[in-house]
Amino acid sequence: MNFKECATISVALLCVKTAYPADSLRTQKIKEVVVTADRTRRANVYETVPIQSVSGDDIRMTGVQSVADAVKRLAGANVKDYGGIGGMKTVSVRNLGAQHTAVSYDGVAVSNTQAGQIDIGRFSLDNVGLLTMAVGQGSGTMQSARHYASAAVLSIETERPSLDTGDYRLSSGIAIGSWGQVNPKLRFWNKISDKTMATIDANFMRADGRYGFTLVNGNEKTKEQRNNSDICQWHVEGNLFHSFNDESQLAVKAYFYKSERGLPGTVILYNNISNERLWDENFFTQALYTKKIGESCKLAVRGKYTHSWNLYEDKNVKYSGGILHETNRQDEYYISSTLGYSPVAWLEMAIAEDVAANKLRTSVNGSPNPFRITSLTALVTKMKTGRLTAEGNIVFTYASESLTESTKYAITTPADRKKISPSLSLSYRLLPDDALFFRTMVKSTFRLPTFNDLYYLQIGNTSLRPENAVEYGAGLTWNSRKIGAVKYVTATVDAYINNVTDKIVAFPSTYIWKMVNFGKVKAKGLDLTLGTQIDLSKGFSLTASGAMTLQEAKDKTENSPTYNSQLPYTPKVSGSLSAIFYTPWINIGYSSTAQGKRYSMAQNTNEYLMKSYMEHSLSVSRLLHISKSYDLTLQLTVNNITNKQYEIIKYYPMPGRSFLATVMVELFKNKK
């Protein structure tokens, strides 16, 4: 719109206001309209740090059955999967270690101070709306200090439906699959009033996990069956969303997870027996309050209480009485606030403060019950001028801990820890009219020793220093315009170098092992992603994406016998591919993951060499509009179509070909 057009409109409005006095003008309040849109990979090309996103609908459409399986398809992500439905699954990014990767659930970080890593296998995929993995912090300046303090963030955002007052949606269904898998599920969304909405998600899953595999011993091959891989788990989650008259927002969540599972253990020749079992309970309640203060300030306040309990049992003649029981209880009280200030359109600043209190109570003989207070303060600045976007932050960490109960061993608490960690990231638009960007980043982070590192049995070491990491990265991002039937093409290429010093490792000392700051790691690599959507004809379209990682991660510990060796479970080449073909009748989803050769131990010898593999899955689904009141969704998924036998962790064989059939019925009032 030019100056002449603006002037004409202004004069016309002035004439209307003059002709009709204010008292005679009638106003009519129209009904609020909420506009929603899916966030896709295309938006991530504008970020100053590498970010990958995938919607929950796309994940489910390709037949992926868990959050862990979805994360495996992201460039730079390394998921350790111990096999079976109930096996533990942890994620690390660019070989920095699982303890350096934060897991965020609806904007609030999940914690495990005892072990320092989160089992992402316990999160349900049914209600996931968006899954995002960011190297460095995520997008936006209103994050918590925990996000800024992490080397990478895996963010899980649950779905939040758009409903009118009095409307509801009720979804119920069941999934039945191989190896005794039965998974009923229930979801309920209700718009209680103009300002309040409530949701409930619940599911139950059980499986015996007794899948077959081939055991190879030289030239001899035998058919075996996985034992002690059963699981029985419950998940219930409730959410309450409320909007206040001043346009502030409150989101409250209560989450409960309980499971009993067998720990299948390693598969070695002549010994496929495992009697280890694990009981887990995890409860947390969290609240997130956001408010806009005037035209230039924002406030976000988070609070969370977490209680975790687990019981480990192992039956073995080596224990007194033939059985071992270990019980652990963790409690965390966490509060966080972020205040943002934007004095001008091109500048954003924020200060975030987090305080957490963690307590561990354990029955492990000789291990104390530690208590830790942690304070994180982040100062953030983001500037956008012309083609340049720059973001920098400084995180100050302070941690102090004490022992609440004495032990039979002489254990002293470590000194208070203080650390300053800066980071800087830049993005520059190379072409004024095209979405082609160059970005670079440098980020310093560290992770505190876990309670297990410090105190577990006799191997703990209270003199441990924090493990330090420095990330360097640079890359190109591009998003195309619409080209005929091709709606978009998006591509990213990011090179990186990561240095880890004071790495915490278990090291032999006299007759026992001790946790020490001994290790150094240097990792370098290249992450590539590509995505596109093509409208083939009316009612037919194709969405496809791919990711590839080339990496070299080596032990640089001086005087180490494995100096300059590739780190265990680090393939030099890995990648994934997924596609969804939409038709008026059915939708077909395909996904695959692949890893190249790698080693199970730090010694890079043929004895520990693990073969490369590529695993394929296919899913067919159909949405039926039965009436104005309900829909019916049918889906059939075949995982590991070629029945490929492979291992992610040595001696933990992954399942072969499996089937899963899902039926979902959705009832609704006034469906949009």
PDB file of N, CA, C and O in Angstrom, residues 128-155:
ATOM      1  N   VAL A 128       1.115 -36.279  21.774  1.00  0.00           N
ATOM      2  CA  VAL A 128       2.178 -35.364  21.354  1.00  0.00           C
ATOM      3  C   VAL A 128       1.697 -34.515  20.182  1.00  0.00           C
ATOM      4  O   VAL A 128       1.212 -35.033  19.173  1.00  0.00           O
ATOM      5  N   GLY A 129       1.823 -33.205  20.331  1.00  0.00           N
ATOM      6  CA  GLY A 129       1.466 -32.305  19.240  1.00  0.00           C
ATOM      7  C   GLY A 129       2.652 -31.880  18.422  1.00  0.00           C
ATOM      8  O   GLY A 129       2.565 -31.702  17.205  1.00  0.00           O
ATOM      9  N   LEU A 130       3.813 -31.722  19.085  1.00  0.00           N
ATOM     10  CA  LEU A 130       5.022 -31.283  18.396  1.00  0.00           C
ATOM     11  C   LEU A 130       6.236 -31.801  19.145  1.00  0.00           C
ATOM     12  O   LEU A 130       6.313 -31.709  20.370  1.00  0.00           O
ATOM     13  N   LEU A 131       7.181 -32.331  18.400  1.00  0.00           N
ATOM     14  CA  LEU A 131       8.438 -32.814  18.951  1.00  0.00           C
ATOM     15  C   LEU A 131       9.565 -31.990  18.337  1.00  0.00           C
ATOM     16  O   LEU A 131       9.677 -31.895  17.112  1.00  0.00           O
ATOM     17  N   THR A 132      10.383 -31.371  19.181  1.00  0.00           N
ATOM     18  CA  THR A 132      11.425 -30.468  18.708  1.00  0.00           C
ATOM     19  C   THR A 132      12.745 -30.794  19.379  1.00  0.00           C
ATOM     20  O   THR A 132      12.794 -31.004  20.594  1.00  0.00           O
ATOM     21  N   MET A 133      13.801 -30.830  18.586  1.00  0.00           N
ATOM     22  CA  MET A 133      15.137 -31.003  19.134  1.00  0.00           C
ATOM     23  C   MET A 133      15.988 -29.811  18.723  1.00  0.00           C
ATOM     24  O   MET A 133      16.100 -29.496  17.535  1.00  0.00           O
ATOM     25  N   ALA A 134      16.579 -29.136  19.700  1.00  0.00           N
ATOM     26  CA  ALA A 134      17.386 -27.947  19.444  1.00  0.00           C
ATOM     27  C   ALA A 134      18.790 -28.168  19.981  1.00  0.00           C
ATOM     28  O   ALA A 134      18.972 -28.672  21.090  1.00  0.00           O
ATOM     29  N   VAL A 135      19.778 -27.793  19.193  1.00  0.00           N
ATOM     30  CA  VAL A 135      21.157 -27.764  19.665  1.00  0.00           C
ATOM     31  C   VAL A 135      21.374 -26.399  20.300  1.00  0.00           C
ATOM     32  O   VAL A 135      21.156 -25.371  19.669  1.00  0.00           O
ATOM     33  N   GLY A 136      21.809 -26.384  21.557  1.00  0.00           N
ATOM     34  CA  GLY A 136      21.770 -25.139  22.307  1.00  0.00           C
ATOM     35  C   GLY A 136      20.367 -24.994  22.877  1.00  0.00           C
ATOM     36  O   GLY A 136      19.678 -25.970  23.138  1.00  0.00           O
ATOM     37  N   GLN A 137      19.926 -23.780  23.083  1.00  0.00           N
ATOM     38  CA  GLN A 137      18.577 -23.549  23.585  1.00  0.00           C
ATOM     39  C   GLN A 137      17.566 -23.542  22.440  1.00  0.00           C
ATOM     40  O   GLN A 137      17.938 -23.459  21.279  1.00  0.00           O
ATOM     41  N   GLY A 138      16.293 -23.627  22.777  1.00  0.00           N
ATOM     42  CA  GLY A 138      15.252 -23.555  21.764  1.00  0.00           C
ATOM     43  C   GLY A 138      15.026 -22.129  21.305  1.00  0.00           C
ATOM     44  O   GLY A 138      15.782 -21.212  21.629  1.00  0.00           O
ATOM     45  N   SER A 139      13.961 -21.918  20.537  1.00  0.00           N
ATOM     46  CA  SER A 139      13.661 -20.594  20.008  1.00  0.00           C
ATOM     47  C   SER A 139      12.911 -19.766  21.048  1.00  0.00           C
ATOM     48  O   SER A 139      12.238 -20.289  21.932  1.00  0.00           O
ATOM     49  N   GLY A 140      13.030 -18.442  20.945  1.00  0.00           N
ATOM     50  CA  GLY A 140      12.341 -17.551  21.865  1.00  0.00           C
ATOM     51  C   GLY A 140      13.193 -17.213  23.069  1.00  0.00           C
ATOM     52  O   GLY A 140      14.054 -17.988  23.493  1.00  0.00           O
ATOM     53  N   THR A 141      12.963 -16.043  23.640  1.00  0.00           N
ATOM     54  CA  THR A 141      13.750 -15.579  24.778  1.00  0.00           C
ATOM     55  C   THR A 141      13.084 -15.832  26.124  1.00  0.00           C
ATOM     56  O   THR A 141      13.680 -15.550  27.158  1.00  0.00           O
ATOM     57  N   MET A 142      11.858 -16.364  26.135  1.00  0.00           N
ATOM     58  CA  MET A 142      11.129 -16.539  27.391  1.00  0.00           C
ATOM     59  C   MET A 142      11.248 -17.959  27.940  1.00  0.00           C
ATOM     60  O   MET A 142      10.323 -18.483  28.562  1.00  0.00           O
ATOM     61  N   GLN A 143      12.380 -18.586  27.757  1.00  0.00           N
ATOM     62  CA  GLN A 143      12.594 -19.935  28.256  1.00  0.00           C
ATOM     63  C   GLN A 143      13.125 -19.899  29.683  1.00  0.00           C
ATOM     64  O   GLN A 143      13.527 -18.864  30.196  1.00  0.00           O
ATOM     65  N   SER A 144      13.156 -21.061  30.305  1.00  0.00           N
ATOM     66  CA  SER A 144      13.700 -21.155  31.652  1.00  0.00           C
ATOM     67  C   SER A 144      15.220 -21.188  31.589  1.00  0.00           C
ATOM     68  O   SER A 144      15.821 -21.483  30.553  1.00  0.00           O
ATOM     69  N   ALA A 145      15.849 -20.920  32.727  1.00  0.00           N
ATOM     70  CA  ALA A 145      17.315 -20.951  32.776  1.00  0.00           C
ATOM     71  C   ALA A 145      17.845 -22.357  32.521  1.00  0.00           C
ATOM     72  O   ALA A 145      18.954 -22.525  32.005  1.00  0.00           O
ATOM     73  N   ARG A 146      17.064 -23.387  32.887  1.00  0.00           N
ATOM     74  CA  ARG A 146      17.491 -24.765  32.618  1.00  0.00           C
ATOM     75  C   ARG A 146      17.664 -25.013  31.122  1.00  0.00           C
ATOM     76  O   ARG A 146      18.563 -25.741  30.707  1.00  0.00           O
ATOM     77  N   HIS A 147      16.798 -24.434  30.315  1.00  0.00           N
ATOM     78  CA  HIS A 147      16.932 -24.586  28.877  1.00  0.00           C
ATOM     79  C   HIS A 147      18.232 -23.959  28.388  1.00  0.00           C
ATOM     80  O   HIS A 147      18.957 -24.542  27.572  1.00  0.00           O
ATOM     81  N   TYR A 148      18.524 -22.759  28.863  1.00  0.00           N
ATOM     82  CA  TYR A 148      19.733 -22.074  28.432  1.00  0.00           C
ATOM     83  C   TYR A 148      20.991 -22.763  28.948  1.00  0.00           C
ATOM     84  O   TYR A 148      22.060 -22.656  28.343  1.00  0.00           O
ATOM     85  N   ALA A 149      20.893 -23.476  30.067  1.00  0.00           N
ATOM     86  CA  ALA A 149      22.065 -24.115  30.662  1.00  0.00           C
ATOM     87  C   ALA A 149      22.412 -25.440  30.005  1.00  0.00           C
ATOM     88  O   ALA A 149      23.470 -26.010  30.286  1.00  0.00           O
ATOM     89  N   SER A 150      21.567 -25.953  29.122  1.00  0.00           N
ATOM     90  CA  SER A 150      21.769 -27.267  28.521  1.00  0.00           C
ATOM     91  C   SER A 150      22.457 -27.156  27.169  1.00  0.00           C
ATOM     92  O   SER A 150      22.325 -26.158  26.462  1.00  0.00           O
ATOM     93  N   ALA A 151      23.177 -28.212  26.813  1.00  0.00           N
ATOM     94  CA  ALA A 151      23.847 -28.250  25.513  1.00  0.00           C
ATOM     95  C   ALA A 151      22.863 -28.534  24.386  1.00  0.00           C
ATOM     96  O   ALA A 151      23.097 -28.161  23.234  1.00  0.00           O
ATOM     97  N   ALA A 152      21.765 -29.207  24.700  1.00  0.00           N
ATOM     98  CA  ALA A 152      20.724 -29.502  23.722  1.00  0.00           C
ATOM     99  C   ALA A 152      19.415 -29.701  24.477  1.00  0.00           C
ATOM    100  O   ALA A 152      19.417 -30.057  25.661  1.00  0.00           O
ATOM    101  N   VAL A 153      18.307 -29.468  23.786  1.00  0.00           N
ATOM    102  CA  VAL A 153      16.984 -29.565  24.416  1.00  0.00           C
ATOM    103  C   VAL A 153      16.065 -30.387  23.521  1.00  0.00           C
ATOM    104  O   VAL A 153      15.889 -30.068  22.334  1.00  0.00           O
ATOM    105  N   LEU A 154      15.503 -31.443  24.078  1.00  0.00           N
ATOM    106  CA  LEU A 154      14.432 -32.191  23.424  1.00  0.00           C
ATOM    107  C   LEU A 154      13.122 -31.734  24.039  1.00  0.00           C
ATOM    108  O   LEU A 154      12.883 -31.935  25.229  1.00  0.00           O
ATOM    109  N   SER A 155      12.285 -31.099  23.243  1.00  0.00           N
ATOM    110  CA  SER A 155      11.042 -30.518  23.743  1.00  0.00           C
ATOM    111  C   SER A 155       9.845 -31.325  23.249  1.00  0.00           C
ATOM    112  O   SER A 155       9.700 -31.564  22.045  1.00  0.00           O
TER     113      SER A 155
END
